[in-house]
Amino acid sequence: MGKPLFYEILEKPATSCIIGLCSMIWFYIQKKNIGYSHVGLSYETAVEGHYWRIITSAFSHISVIHLVFNMSALWSLGVVEQLGHLGLGVEYYLQYTLVLLIVSGVLVLAMYHLLIQRFKLEYFRRVTAVGYSCVVFGWMTILSVKQPSSKLDLFGFLSLPISFAPFESLIFTSIIVPQASFLGHLSGIVVGYAIAWGLIHGMSNYWALSLLGWILLVFVFSLKRSGALDLSFLEIESVTDPSLPSVRFLASSTGRTLQMSALPNGNVDIV
């Protein structure tokens, strides 16, 4: 008999929080009838500066089947949080979840760019990706290298050897969810191998917090720039004081001349 759910949640705190977040976002999307085009990531929207979609697309799911598959797989992969003795653990899980989230999203866009610009496949310009699959497939891959004896449990009854799970799941999702992003899943596998083989390494709490800070900064300002959300409170006011003199260079036949405007409120002492 397995452990009570409460104890499993305590053993997988980060995984449990992510599953709860994705589930709440899915419920909100359904309640508000939000389409995938409003939150998904595509090459066209990225070119327009909607960088915030790298984040929103990852945590959004439109199909309930897609949500259940990703979350059931993620719950099974949460065992990473319990493998501190292998150099993994909760901190490692959180640090490299950030890496998977951003790098796999950027890699998907790079693949789209190559297919569009090099091979003239305009179809990929408007292909919109949603779902946490990039991160899920990344952790499948990392675990297949770090702990090849593990099993991946799906839907509570289907168990796959973790060593083959990334590619088995790649085929499986393509069959049960035909509109699933093959390139998105593939990018997660590629980044997962890069992390597992040490090509991407050196993450610490300091670098993870720094990365998180940059993510939040780019997220907010790209939201504002794209006009997707009213962020008028972030307006940056001019700091120019009209009472101070302005200095400019004027072009003349003899060279450049420095000119200072008149001072409306008295003199300025040059020290």
GROMACS .gro file of C-alpha atoms in nm:
model
  271
    1MET     CA    1   0.000   0.000   0.000
    2GLY     CA    2   0.138   0.341  -0.098
    3LYS     CA    3   0.188   0.641   0.125
    4PRO     CA    4  -0.105   0.873   0.200
    5LEU     CA    5  -0.131   1.158  -0.051
    6PHE     CA    6  -0.060   1.416   0.221
    7TYR     CA    7   0.284   1.269   0.288
    8GLU     CA    8   0.366   1.247  -0.081
    9ILE     CA    9   0.280   1.615  -0.119
   10LEU     CA   10   0.520   1.697   0.165
   11GLU     CA   11   0.792   1.494  -0.009
   12LYS     CA   12   0.731   1.674  -0.341
   13PRO     CA   13   0.659   2.034  -0.238
   14ALA     CA   14   0.781   2.204  -0.557
   15THR     CA   15   0.607   1.954  -0.785
   16SER     CA   16   0.285   1.985  -0.586
   17CYS     CA   17   0.291   2.366  -0.612
   18ILE     CA   18   0.350   2.356  -0.989
   19ILE     CA   19   0.068   2.105  -1.041
   20GLY     CA   20  -0.163   2.322  -0.831
   21LEU     CA   21  -0.064   2.634  -1.029
   22CYS     CA   22  -0.115   2.470  -1.370
   23SER     CA   23  -0.450   2.329  -1.258
   24MET     CA   24  -0.572   2.668  -1.134
   25ILE     CA   25  -0.462   2.836  -1.456
   26TRP     CA   26  -0.643   2.569  -1.660
   27PHE     CA   27  -0.960   2.624  -1.455
   28TYR     CA   28  -0.933   3.002  -1.503
   29ILE     CA   29  -0.881   2.964  -1.880
   30GLN     CA   30  -1.189   2.743  -1.903
   31LYS     CA   31  -1.399   2.972  -1.685
   32LYS     CA   32  -1.303   3.285  -1.879
   33ASN     CA   33  -1.314   3.106  -2.215
   34ILE     CA   34  -0.961   3.220  -2.303
   35GLY     CA   35  -0.825   3.085  -2.631
   36TYR     CA   36  -0.478   2.938  -2.672
   37SER     CA   37  -0.388   3.221  -2.909
   38HIS     CA   38  -0.410   3.465  -2.617
   39VAL     CA   39  -0.153   3.283  -2.402
   40GLY     CA   40   0.041   3.055  -2.639
   41LEU     CA   41   0.386   3.105  -2.787
   42SER     CA   42   0.440   3.141  -3.160
   43TYR     CA   43   0.718   3.274  -3.380
   44GLU     CA   44   0.497   3.557  -3.502
   45THR     CA   45   0.410   3.681  -3.153
   46ALA     CA   46   0.771   3.647  -3.035
   47VAL     CA   47   0.891   3.866  -3.324
   48GLU     CA   48   0.634   4.124  -3.212
   49GLY     CA   49   0.797   4.132  -2.867
   50HIS     CA   50   0.554   3.912  -2.672
   51TYR     CA   51   0.836   3.748  -2.475
   52TRP     CA   52   0.601   3.702  -2.178
   53ARG     CA   53   0.438   3.420  -2.373
   54ILE     CA   54   0.736   3.193  -2.302
   55ILE     CA   55   0.605   3.185  -1.944
   56THR     CA   56   0.229   3.194  -1.999
   57SER     CA   57   0.241   2.926  -2.268
   58ALA     CA   58   0.427   2.686  -2.038
   59PHE     CA   59   0.173   2.704  -1.755
   60SER     CA   60  -0.138   2.707  -1.977
   61HIS     CA   61  -0.325   2.400  -2.099
   62ILE     CA   62  -0.628   2.410  -2.323
   63SER     CA   63  -0.711   2.038  -2.346
   64VAL     CA   64  -0.796   1.851  -2.025
   65ILE     CA   65  -0.623   1.541  -2.167
   66HIS     CA   66  -0.307   1.742  -2.219
   67LEU     CA   67  -0.327   1.877  -1.864
   68VAL     CA   68  -0.382   1.533  -1.710
   69PHE     CA   69  -0.098   1.377  -1.910
   70ASN     CA   70   0.151   1.650  -1.819
   71MET     CA   71   0.054   1.667  -1.453
   72SER     CA   72   0.048   1.289  -1.403
   73ALA     CA   73   0.391   1.264  -1.563
   74LEU     CA   74   0.518   1.558  -1.357
   75TRP     CA   75   0.391   1.398  -1.036
   76SER     CA   76   0.588   1.084  -1.115
   77LEU     CA   77   0.896   1.289  -1.205
   78GLY     CA   78   0.874   1.469  -0.871
   79VAL     CA   79   1.086   1.185  -0.734
   80VAL     CA   80   1.379   1.409  -0.837
   81GLU     CA   81   1.306   1.612  -0.522
   82GLN     CA   82   1.378   1.303  -0.311
   83LEU     CA   83   1.712   1.221  -0.473
   84GLY     CA   84   1.937   1.458  -0.282
   85HIS     CA   85   2.186   1.176  -0.233
   86LEU     CA   86   2.239   1.171  -0.612
   87GLY     CA   87   2.309   1.542  -0.629
   88LEU     CA   88   1.948   1.623  -0.717
   89GLY     CA   89   1.689   1.727  -0.457
   90VAL     CA   90   1.448   2.019  -0.420
   91GLU     CA   91   1.697   2.299  -0.490
   92TYR     CA   92   1.831   2.126  -0.802
   93TYR     CA   93   1.474   2.067  -0.917
   94LEU     CA   94   1.376   2.433  -0.882
   95GLN     CA   95   1.699   2.567  -1.032
   96TYR     CA   96   1.688   2.356  -1.345
   97THR     CA   97   1.313   2.388  -1.386
   98LEU     CA   98   1.383   2.756  -1.451
   99VAL     CA   99   1.652   2.662  -1.702
  100LEU     CA  100   1.424   2.413  -1.881
  101LEU     CA  101   1.141   2.664  -1.889
  102ILE     CA  102   1.342   2.940  -2.058
  103VAL     CA  103   1.599   2.753  -2.267
  104SER     CA  104   1.348   2.508  -2.416
  105GLY     CA  105   1.116   2.798  -2.505
  106VAL     CA  106   1.399   2.985  -2.676
  107LEU     CA  107   1.506   2.665  -2.855
  108VAL     CA  108   1.153   2.615  -2.992
  109LEU     CA  109   1.163   2.968  -3.135
  110ALA     CA  110   1.507   2.900  -3.284
  111MET     CA  111   1.370   2.587  -3.454
  112TYR     CA  112   1.077   2.786  -3.592
  113HIS     CA  113   1.318   3.052  -3.718
  114LEU     CA  114   1.530   2.792  -3.897
  115LEU     CA  115   1.228   2.625  -4.059
  116ILE     CA  116   1.082   2.959  -4.169
  117GLN     CA  117   1.393   3.143  -4.284
  118ARG     CA  118   1.601   2.854  -4.416
  119PHE     CA  119   1.339   2.612  -4.546
  120LYS     CA  120   1.065   2.869  -4.622
  121LEU     CA  121   0.803   2.675  -4.423
  122GLU     CA  122   0.568   2.963  -4.345
  123TYR     CA  123   0.333   2.725  -4.167
  124PHE     CA  124   0.552   2.744  -3.855
  125ARG     CA  125   0.519   3.122  -3.836
  126ARG     CA  126   0.177   3.091  -3.673
  127VAL     CA  127   0.206   2.755  -3.496
  128THR     CA  128   0.116   2.823  -3.134
  129ALA     CA  129   0.257   2.612  -2.852
  130VAL     CA  130   0.100   2.574  -2.506
  131GLY     CA  131   0.162   2.339  -2.216
  132TYR     CA  132   0.424   2.233  -1.962
  133SER     CA  133   0.549   1.957  -2.190
  134CYS     CA  134   0.891   2.112  -2.253
  135VAL     CA  135   0.974   2.095  -1.883
  136VAL     CA  136   0.814   1.751  -1.837
  137PHE     CA  137   1.013   1.601  -2.124
  138GLY     CA  138   1.326   1.770  -1.995
  139TRP     CA  139   1.290   1.606  -1.653
  140MET     CA  140   1.211   1.271  -1.813
  141THR     CA  141   1.540   1.296  -1.999
  142ILE     CA  142   1.742   1.408  -1.697
  143LEU     CA  143   1.602   1.126  -1.484
  144SER     CA  144   1.665   0.870  -1.760
  145VAL     CA  145   2.035   0.960  -1.740
  146LYS     CA  146   2.068   1.013  -1.364
  147GLN     CA  147   1.840   0.730  -1.246
  148PRO     CA  148   1.780   0.488  -1.538
  149SER     CA  149   1.620   0.227  -1.312
  150SER     CA  150   1.324   0.453  -1.232
  151LYS     CA  151   0.972   0.415  -1.374
  152LEU     CA  152   0.744   0.679  -1.518
  153ASP     CA  153   0.383   0.639  -1.408
  154LEU     CA  154   0.113   0.791  -1.627
  155PHE     CA  155  -0.255   0.828  -1.541
  156GLY     CA  156  -0.201   0.611  -1.232
  157PHE     CA  157  -0.193   0.282  -1.420
  158LEU     CA  158   0.054   0.305  -1.710
  159SER     CA  159   0.418   0.250  -1.617
  160LEU     CA  160   0.710   0.307  -1.855
  161PRO     CA  161   1.083   0.243  -1.804
  162ILE     CA  162   1.232   0.590  -1.757
  163SER     CA  163   1.528   0.509  -1.983
  164PHE     CA  164   1.293   0.499  -2.285
  165ALA     CA  165   1.022   0.731  -2.153
  166PRO     CA  166   1.123   1.052  -2.336
  167PHE     CA  167   1.092   0.900  -2.684
  168GLU     CA  168   0.804   0.665  -2.593
  169SER     CA  169   0.611   0.962  -2.458
  170LEU     CA  170   0.703   1.166  -2.765
  171ILE     CA  171   0.531   0.905  -2.984
  172PHE     CA  172   0.248   0.843  -2.737
  173THR     CA  173   0.146   1.211  -2.711
  174SER     CA  174   0.165   1.251  -3.089
  175ILE     CA  175  -0.094   0.972  -3.117
  176ILE     CA  176  -0.339   1.064  -2.840
  177VAL     CA  177  -0.301   1.442  -2.889
  178PRO     CA  178  -0.237   1.493  -3.264
  179GLN     CA  179  -0.207   1.871  -3.225
  180ALA     CA  180   0.066   1.833  -2.960
  181SER     CA  181   0.384   2.026  -3.036
  182PHE     CA  182   0.643   1.775  -3.154
  183LEU     CA  183   0.912   2.044  -3.165
  184GLY     CA  184   0.820   2.162  -2.816
  185HIS     CA  185   0.860   1.812  -2.673
  186LEU     CA  186   1.180   1.760  -2.870
  187SER     CA  187   1.329   2.084  -2.738
  188GLY     CA  188   1.265   1.965  -2.382
  189ILE     CA  189   1.449   1.640  -2.457
  190VAL     CA  190   1.746   1.826  -2.611
  191VAL     CA  191   1.778   2.067  -2.316
  192GLY     CA  192   1.730   1.776  -2.074
  193TYR     CA  193   2.026   1.590  -2.223
  194ALA     CA  194   2.233   1.909  -2.216
  195ILE     CA  195   2.168   1.938  -1.840
  196ALA     CA  196   2.211   1.567  -1.764
  197TRP     CA  197   2.543   1.547  -1.953
  198GLY     CA  198   2.675   1.861  -1.787
  199LEU     CA  199   2.671   2.085  -2.094
  200ILE     CA  200   2.448   2.319  -1.896
  201HIS     CA  201   2.567   2.327  -1.537
  202GLY     CA  202   2.677   2.548  -1.249
  203MET     CA  203   2.334   2.661  -1.132
  204SER     CA  204   2.318   2.775  -0.771
  205ASN     CA  205   2.062   2.956  -0.559
  206TYR     CA  206   2.234   3.286  -0.646
  207TRP     CA  207   2.215   3.226  -1.022
  208ALA     CA  208   1.863   3.087  -0.997
  209LEU     CA  209   1.742   3.398  -0.813
  210SER     CA  210   1.926   3.621  -1.061
  211LEU     CA  211   1.764   3.435  -1.351
  212LEU     CA  212   1.424   3.460  -1.184
  213GLY     CA  213   1.472   3.834  -1.140
  214TRP     CA  214   1.553   3.881  -1.510
  215ILE     CA  215   1.257   3.661  -1.607
  216LEU     CA  216   1.020   3.876  -1.402
  217LEU     CA  217   1.170   4.198  -1.541
  218VAL     CA  218   1.142   4.088  -1.905
  219PHE     CA  219   0.796   3.943  -1.839
  220VAL     CA  220   0.655   4.268  -1.699
  221PHE     CA  221   0.814   4.505  -1.950
  222SER     CA  222   0.731   4.288  -2.252
  223LEU     CA  223   0.371   4.276  -2.126
  224LYS     CA  224   0.368   4.654  -2.109
  225ARG     CA  225   0.540   4.703  -2.443
  226SER     CA  226   0.307   4.462  -2.625
  227GLY     CA  227   0.001   4.629  -2.473
  228ALA     CA  228  -0.137   4.293  -2.360
  229LEU     CA  229  -0.202   4.429  -2.012
  230ASP     CA  230  -0.265   4.778  -1.880
  231LEU     CA  231   0.044   4.863  -1.679
  232SER     CA  232   0.006   5.242  -1.680
  233PHE     CA  233   0.146   5.259  -1.328
  234LEU     CA  234   0.485   5.167  -1.480
  235GLU     CA  235   0.502   5.486  -1.686
  236ILE     CA  236   0.850   5.636  -1.665
  237GLU     CA  237   0.835   6.012  -1.625
  238SER     CA  238   1.097   6.244  -1.769
  239VAL     CA  239   1.354   6.359  -1.514
  240THR     CA  240   1.447   6.668  -1.716
  241ASP     CA  241   1.419   6.980  -1.505
  242PRO     CA  242   1.310   7.274  -1.725
  243SER     CA  243   1.474   7.514  -1.481
  244LEU     CA  244   1.818   7.376  -1.567
  245PRO     CA  245   2.016   7.485  -1.873
  246SER     CA  246   2.037   7.259  -2.175
  247VAL     CA  247   2.363   7.201  -2.355
  248ARG     CA  248   2.398   7.111  -2.721
  249PHE     CA  249   2.651   7.111  -3.004
  250LEU     CA  250   2.593   7.320  -3.314
  251ALA     CA  251   2.762   7.239  -3.641
  252SER     CA  252   2.943   7.533  -3.803
  253SER     CA  253   3.186   7.588  -4.086
  254THR     CA  254   3.470   7.620  -3.839
  255GLY     CA  255   3.379   7.309  -3.644
  256ARG     CA  256   3.150   7.237  -3.353
  257THR     CA  257   3.036   7.512  -3.119
  258LEU     CA  258   2.913   7.451  -2.766
  259GLN     CA  259   2.597   7.645  -2.688
  260MET     CA  260   2.413   7.681  -2.357
  261SER     CA  261   2.053   7.794  -2.340
  262ALA     CA  262   1.946   8.094  -2.139
  263LEU     CA  263   1.897   8.047  -1.765
  264PRO     CA  264   1.545   8.142  -1.662
  265ASN     CA  265   1.603   8.132  -1.290
  266GLY     CA  266   1.939   8.295  -1.223
  267ASN     CA  267   2.299   8.203  -1.277
  268VAL     CA  268   2.484   7.877  -1.250
  269ASP     CA  269   2.816   7.864  -1.073
  270ILE     CA  270   3.079   7.657  -1.251
  271VAL     CA  271   3.308   7.503  -0.990
   0.00000   0.00000   0.00000
